[in-house]
mmCIF file of C-alpha atoms in Angstrom:
data_model
loop_
_atom_site.group_PDB
_atom_site.id
_atom_site.type_symbol
_atom_site.label_atom_id
_atom_site.label_comp_id
_atom_site.label_asym_id
_atom_site.label_seq_id
_atom_site.Cartn_x
_atom_site.Cartn_y
_atom_site.Cartn_z
ATOM 1 C CA ASN A 6 -18.274 2.069 -10.892
ATOM 2 C CA ALA A 7 -17.601 -0.574 -8.222
ATOM 3 C CA GLY A 8 -13.836 0.158 -8.132
ATOM 4 C CA VAL A 9 -11.767 -2.700 -6.930
ATOM 5 C CA THR A 10 -13.858 -5.646 -5.664
ATOM 6 C CA GLN A 11 -12.148 -8.242 -3.466
ATOM 7 C CA THR A 12 -13.514 -11.512 -2.167
ATOM 8 C CA PRO A 13 -13.881 -13.092 0.226
ATOM 9 C CA LYS A 14 -13.613 -10.633 3.179
ATOM 10 C CA PHE A 15 -12.746 -13.371 5.716
ATOM 11 C CA GLN A 16 -11.452 -16.898 5.268
ATOM 12 C CA VAL A 17 -10.153 -19.658 7.552
ATOM 13 C CA LEU A 18 -8.073 -22.431 6.055
ATOM 14 C CA LYS A 19 -6.426 -25.562 7.281
ATOM 15 C CA THR A 20 -2.828 -26.111 6.679
ATOM 16 C CA GLY A 21 -2.235 -27.593 3.299
ATOM 17 C CA GLN A 22 -5.562 -26.395 1.745
ATOM 18 C CA SER A 23 -5.569 -24.360 -1.416
ATOM 19 C CA MET A 24 -7.752 -21.336 -2.279
ATOM 20 C CA THR A 25 -8.068 -18.368 -4.618
ATOM 21 C CA LEU A 26 -8.604 -14.767 -3.585
ATOM 22 C CA GLN A 27 -10.584 -12.932 -6.209
ATOM 23 C CA CYS A 28 -9.973 -9.334 -7.411
ATOM 24 C CA ALA A 29 -11.735 -7.480 -10.063
ATOM 25 C CA GLN A 30 -11.632 -3.844 -11.209
ATOM 26 C CA ASP A 31 -13.954 -1.976 -13.554
ATOM 27 C CA MET A 32 -11.640 1.140 -14.244
ATOM 28 C CA ASN A 33 -9.761 -0.419 -17.199
ATOM 29 C CA HIS A 34 -6.573 -0.087 -15.245
ATOM 30 C CA GLU A 35 -3.418 -1.720 -16.698
ATOM 31 C CA TYR A 36 -1.627 -2.222 -13.463
ATOM 32 C CA MET A 37 -2.854 -4.593 -10.615
ATOM 33 C CA SER A 38 -1.109 -5.961 -7.701
ATOM 34 C CA TRP A 39 -1.356 -7.973 -4.499
ATOM 35 C CA TYR A 40 0.034 -7.012 -1.224
ATOM 36 C CA ARG A 41 0.005 -8.679 2.232
ATOM 37 C CA GLN A 42 -0.119 -6.662 5.418
ATOM 38 C CA ASP A 43 1.341 -7.957 8.677
ATOM 39 C CA PRO A 44 1.827 -5.938 11.920
ATOM 40 C CA GLY A 45 5.024 -3.809 11.743
ATOM 41 C CA MET A 46 5.762 -5.003 8.150
ATOM 42 C CA GLY A 47 3.709 -2.584 6.144
ATOM 43 C CA LEU A 48 2.365 -3.653 2.809
ATOM 44 C CA ARG A 49 4.631 -6.101 1.025
ATOM 45 C CA LEU A 50 4.204 -6.731 -2.698
ATOM 46 C CA ILE A 51 3.481 -10.372 -3.533
ATOM 47 C CA HIS A 52 2.826 -10.226 -7.329
ATOM 48 C CA TYR A 53 1.916 -7.571 -9.804
ATOM 49 C CA SER A 54 0.817 -7.249 -13.457
ATOM 50 C CA VAL A 55 1.330 -4.415 -15.894
ATOM 51 C CA GLY A 56 -1.298 -5.755 -18.379
ATOM 52 C CA ALA A 57 -3.249 -8.859 -19.476
ATOM 53 C CA GLY A 58 -0.970 -11.825 -19.983
ATOM 54 C CA ILE A 59 1.931 -10.186 -17.994
ATOM 55 C CA THR A 60 2.704 -10.979 -14.403
ATOM 56 C CA ASP A 61 5.899 -10.562 -12.274
ATOM 57 C CA GLN A 62 7.053 -11.339 -8.820
ATOM 58 C CA GLY A 63 7.145 -8.816 -6.085
ATOM 59 C CA GLU A 64 8.869 -8.923 -2.676
ATOM 60 C CA VAL A 65 7.334 -11.985 -1.222
ATOM 61 C CA PRO A 66 6.096 -14.337 -4.047
ATOM 62 C CA ASN A 67 6.748 -17.760 -2.592
ATOM 63 C CA GLY A 68 3.716 -19.817 -2.056
ATOM 64 C CA TYR A 69 1.459 -17.762 -4.215
ATOM 65 C CA ASN A 70 0.493 -17.888 -7.924
ATOM 66 C CA VAL A 71 -1.236 -15.259 -10.040
ATOM 67 C CA SER A 72 -2.594 -15.062 -13.604
ATOM 68 C CA ARG A 73 -3.936 -12.048 -15.665
ATOM 69 C CA SER A 74 -6.147 -13.504 -18.427
ATOM 70 C CA THR A 75 -8.201 -10.254 -18.690
ATOM 71 C CA THR A 76 -7.678 -6.668 -17.825
ATOM 72 C CA GLU A 77 -10.311 -6.838 -15.220
ATOM 73 C CA ASP A 78 -9.380 -9.876 -13.054
ATOM 74 C CA PHE A 79 -6.225 -10.713 -11.106
ATOM 75 C CA PRO A 80 -6.819 -13.705 -8.835
ATOM 76 C CA LEU A 81 -4.249 -14.788 -6.236
ATOM 77 C CA ARG A 82 -3.871 -18.523 -5.596
ATOM 78 C CA LEU A 83 -2.472 -20.095 -2.489
ATOM 79 C CA LEU A 84 -1.180 -23.434 -3.467
ATOM 80 C CA SER A 85 -0.775 -25.084 -0.042
ATOM 81 C CA ALA A 86 -1.690 -22.803 2.795
ATOM 82 C CA ALA A 87 0.749 -22.412 5.769
ATOM 83 C CA PRO A 88 0.256 -20.633 9.078
ATOM 84 C CA SER A 89 2.891 -18.097 7.823
ATOM 85 C CA GLN A 90 0.360 -16.991 5.290
ATOM 86 C CA THR A 91 -2.013 -15.773 7.992
ATOM 87 C CA SER A 92 -2.352 -12.075 6.948
ATOM 88 C CA VAL A 93 -4.438 -9.386 5.479
ATOM 89 C CA TYR A 94 -4.398 -9.372 1.761
ATOM 90 C CA PHE A 95 -5.089 -6.342 -0.366
ATOM 91 C CA CYS A 96 -5.611 -6.089 -4.119
ATOM 92 C CA ALA A 97 -4.911 -2.727 -5.790
ATOM 93 C CA SER A 98 -5.209 -1.443 -9.305
ATOM 94 C CA SER A 99 -3.985 1.730 -11.018
ATOM 95 C CA ALA A 100 -3.340 3.348 -14.385
ATOM 96 C CA MET A 101 0.369 3.612 -14.918
ATOM 97 C CA ASN A 102 2.059 6.142 -12.666
ATOM 98 C CA THR A 103 -1.197 7.167 -10.957
ATOM 99 C CA GLU A 104 -2.857 6.598 -7.706
ATOM 100 C CA ALA A 105 -3.562 3.048 -6.671
ATOM 101 C CA PHE A 106 -7.200 1.951 -5.622
ATOM 102 C CA PHE A 107 -7.422 -0.703 -2.999
ATOM 103 C CA GLY A 108 -10.027 -3.426 -2.475
ATOM 104 C CA GLN A 109 -11.468 -3.833 1.046
ATOM 105 C CA GLY A 110 -9.042 -6.530 2.065
ATOM 106 C CA THR A 111 -9.242 -10.273 2.850
ATOM 107 C CA ARG A 112 -8.457 -11.368 6.333
ATOM 108 C CA LEU A 113 -7.001 -14.837 6.024
ATOM 109 C CA THR A 114 -6.272 -17.220 8.920
ATOM 110 C CA VAL A 115 -4.459 -20.518 8.381
ATOM 111 C CA VAL A 116 -4.747 -22.966 11.227
ATOM 112 C CA GLY B 14 15.959 -4.703 -5.177
ATOM 113 C CA GLN B 15 14.103 -1.465 -4.477
ATOM 114 C CA GLN B 16 13.509 -0.856 -0.755
ATOM 115 C CA VAL B 17 11.501 1.927 0.876
ATOM 116 C CA MET B 18 12.151 2.708 4.547
ATOM 117 C CA GLN B 19 9.886 4.730 6.714
ATOM 118 C CA ILE B 20 10.331 6.171 10.124
ATOM 119 C CA PRO B 21 9.154 6.283 12.894
ATOM 120 C CA GLN B 22 7.111 3.176 13.128
ATOM 121 C CA TYR B 23 4.789 4.688 15.829
ATOM 122 C CA GLN B 24 4.139 8.165 17.002
ATOM 123 C CA HIS B 25 1.913 9.309 19.867
ATOM 124 C CA VAL B 26 1.124 13.005 20.026
ATOM 125 C CA GLN B 27 -1.090 15.226 22.049
ATOM 126 C CA GLU B 28 -3.939 16.892 19.977
ATOM 127 C CA GLY B 29 -2.522 20.130 18.572
ATOM 128 C CA GLU B 30 1.081 18.996 18.315
ATOM 129 C CA ASP B 31 2.859 18.515 15.015
ATOM 130 C CA PHE B 32 3.757 15.181 13.453
ATOM 131 C CA THR B 33 6.230 14.256 10.777
ATOM 132 C CA THR B 34 7.092 10.945 9.071
ATOM 133 C CA TYR B 35 10.037 10.332 6.845
ATOM 134 C CA CYS B 36 10.491 8.085 3.780
ATOM 135 C CA ASN B 37 13.747 6.967 2.141
ATOM 136 C CA SER B 38 14.224 4.885 -0.948
ATOM 137 C CA SER B 39 17.345 2.807 -1.908
ATOM 138 C CA THR B 40 16.797 3.870 -5.556
ATOM 139 C CA THR B 41 15.757 6.967 -7.430
ATOM 140 C CA LEU B 42 11.982 7.017 -7.789
ATOM 141 C CA SER B 43 9.871 8.277 -10.751
ATOM 142 C CA ASN B 44 7.335 9.465 -8.186
ATOM 143 C CA ILE B 45 6.293 8.981 -4.625
ATOM 144 C CA GLN B 46 2.846 8.539 -3.324
ATOM 145 C CA TRP B 47 1.321 8.862 0.164
ATOM 146 C CA TYR B 48 -1.579 6.894 1.599
ATOM 147 C CA LYS B 49 -3.573 6.879 4.799
ATOM 148 C CA GLN B 50 -5.112 3.741 6.394
ATOM 149 C CA ARG B 51 -7.704 4.108 9.144
ATOM 150 C CA PRO B 52 -7.865 1.283 11.655
ATOM 151 C CA GLY B 53 -9.628 -1.706 10.086
ATOM 152 C CA GLY B 54 -9.733 -0.011 6.632
ATOM 153 C CA HIS B 55 -7.734 -0.060 3.410
ATOM 154 C CA PRO B 56 -5.140 2.387 2.225
ATOM 155 C CA VAL B 57 -6.559 5.507 0.602
ATOM 156 C CA PHE B 58 -4.533 7.749 -1.616
ATOM 157 C CA LEU B 59 -3.518 11.188 -0.368
ATOM 158 C CA ILE B 60 -1.130 12.578 -2.926
ATOM 159 C CA GLN B 61 1.597 11.981 -5.500
ATOM 160 C CA LEU B 62 4.762 13.847 -5.946
ATOM 161 C CA VAL B 63 6.662 13.802 -9.252
ATOM 162 C CA LYS B 64 9.211 16.647 -9.515
ATOM 163 C CA SER B 65 12.570 16.926 -7.652
ATOM 164 C CA GLY B 66 12.121 19.256 -4.673
ATOM 165 C CA GLU B 67 8.350 19.377 -4.998
ATOM 166 C CA VAL B 68 6.311 20.572 -2.110
ATOM 167 C CA LYS B 69 2.526 20.192 -1.945
ATOM 168 C CA LYS B 70 0.033 21.153 0.701
ATOM 169 C CA GLN B 71 -3.404 19.798 1.612
ATOM 170 C CA LYS B 72 -4.857 21.878 4.414
ATOM 171 C CA ARG B 73 -2.711 20.925 7.418
ATOM 172 C CA LEU B 74 -0.578 18.366 5.568
ATOM 173 C CA THR B 75 2.577 19.282 3.824
ATOM 174 C CA PHE B 76 4.341 16.741 1.493
ATOM 175 C CA GLN B 77 7.997 17.123 0.231
ATOM 176 C CA PHE B 78 9.877 15.146 -2.345
ATOM 177 C CA GLY B 79 13.655 15.355 -2.013
ATOM 178 C CA GLU B 80 16.072 16.938 -4.590
ATOM 179 C CA ALA B 81 17.539 13.413 -5.416
ATOM 180 C CA LYS B 82 14.011 11.944 -5.652
ATOM 181 C CA LYS B 83 14.990 9.321 -3.075
ATOM 182 C CA ASN B 84 13.343 10.683 0.032
ATOM 183 C CA SER B 85 10.163 12.360 1.070
ATOM 184 C CA SER B 86 8.298 13.536 4.080
ATOM 185 C CA LEU B 87 4.815 14.164 5.391
ATOM 186 C CA HIS B 88 4.272 16.875 7.987
ATOM 187 C CA ILE B 89 0.902 17.467 9.753
ATOM 188 C CA THR B 90 0.462 20.697 11.626
ATOM 189 C CA ALA B 91 -1.677 20.810 14.763
ATOM 190 C CA THR B 92 -2.876 17.317 14.822
ATOM 191 C CA GLN B 93 -6.512 16.372 15.287
ATOM 192 C CA THR B 94 -8.068 13.078 16.427
ATOM 193 C CA THR B 95 -9.308 12.645 12.905
ATOM 194 C CA ASP B 96 -5.597 12.295 11.814
ATOM 195 C CA VAL B 97 -5.301 8.971 13.595
ATOM 196 C CA GLY B 98 -4.294 6.070 11.312
ATOM 197 C CA THR B 99 -1.327 4.640 9.509
ATOM 198 C CA TYR B 100 0.511 6.752 6.902
ATOM 199 C CA PHE B 101 2.386 5.052 4.100
ATOM 200 C CA CYS B 102 4.722 6.289 1.480
ATOM 201 C CA ALA B 103 5.073 4.234 -1.710
ATOM 202 C CA GLY B 104 7.694 4.555 -4.417
ATOM 203 C CA ARG B 105 7.138 3.777 -7.956
ATOM 204 C CA SER B 106 9.968 2.177 -9.864
ATOM 205 C CA SER B 107 10.638 3.878 -13.180
ATOM 206 C CA ASN B 108 11.965 0.517 -14.590
ATOM 207 C CA THR B 109 9.316 -1.916 -13.597
ATOM 208 C CA GLY B 110 6.346 0.203 -12.589
ATOM 209 C CA LYS B 111 5.944 -1.690 -9.404
ATOM 210 C CA LEU B 112 4.790 0.236 -6.299
ATOM 211 C CA ILE B 113 6.728 -0.524 -3.154
ATOM 212 C CA PHE B 114 5.425 0.692 0.171
ATOM 213 C CA GLY B 115 7.264 1.639 3.269
ATOM 214 C CA GLN B 116 6.496 0.058 6.554
ATOM 215 C CA GLY B 117 4.086 2.859 7.622
ATOM 216 C CA THR B 118 3.955 5.145 10.567
ATOM 217 C CA THR B 119 1.028 4.677 12.887
ATOM 218 C CA LEU B 120 -0.125 7.972 14.446
ATOM 219 C CA GLN B 121 -2.080 8.080 17.689
ATOM 220 C CA VAL B 122 -3.559 11.427 18.842
ATOM 221 C CA LYS B 123 -4.499 12.022 22.456
ATOM 222 C CA PRO B 124 -7.373 14.395 22.912
#
């Protein structure tokens, strides 16, 4: 099993550009989520999904879209990148009420 | 909405000293989880507590879940340099299933 695969590992964007962060898991987990990590702010939940076809907003959803067309994939889309979205992004998956498995993270810089 | 607060934000200890981090939720939790993130890495699951008043031990680490299921603590006895990292608590909402993280406590251990 590969676990949670997150791509890319590093990305530099110009302000206003759009991009998609990919996340895939092969553990048949129902629950998937995206977090951003900023110094002193911990891990803040952006969007999450409790199953295919179901998504919901987390703590900081503005500027991001998600979709869950399959159990395995949960991409995160930045619609129009802003410098405030410079961060480290983590995707995580879990079975309901069990431990979360994290991807390796994407370090995004918006200039 | 659900909030999880964690203190302290930073802790510097001499090797061999004890360390404690505290976690408080604004709402009652179905369970609480603890994660460790090494510098440059991703969060890795340590343990999950489910029952009111539960205490679990992993070698030098002791985890507690409060009677009201709104607070938790992690205590490390006789810290070692391998304990360096950021420790996060995360509360799972019984209503939505979303996992909300505290801000984390970064532990530095001086040899």
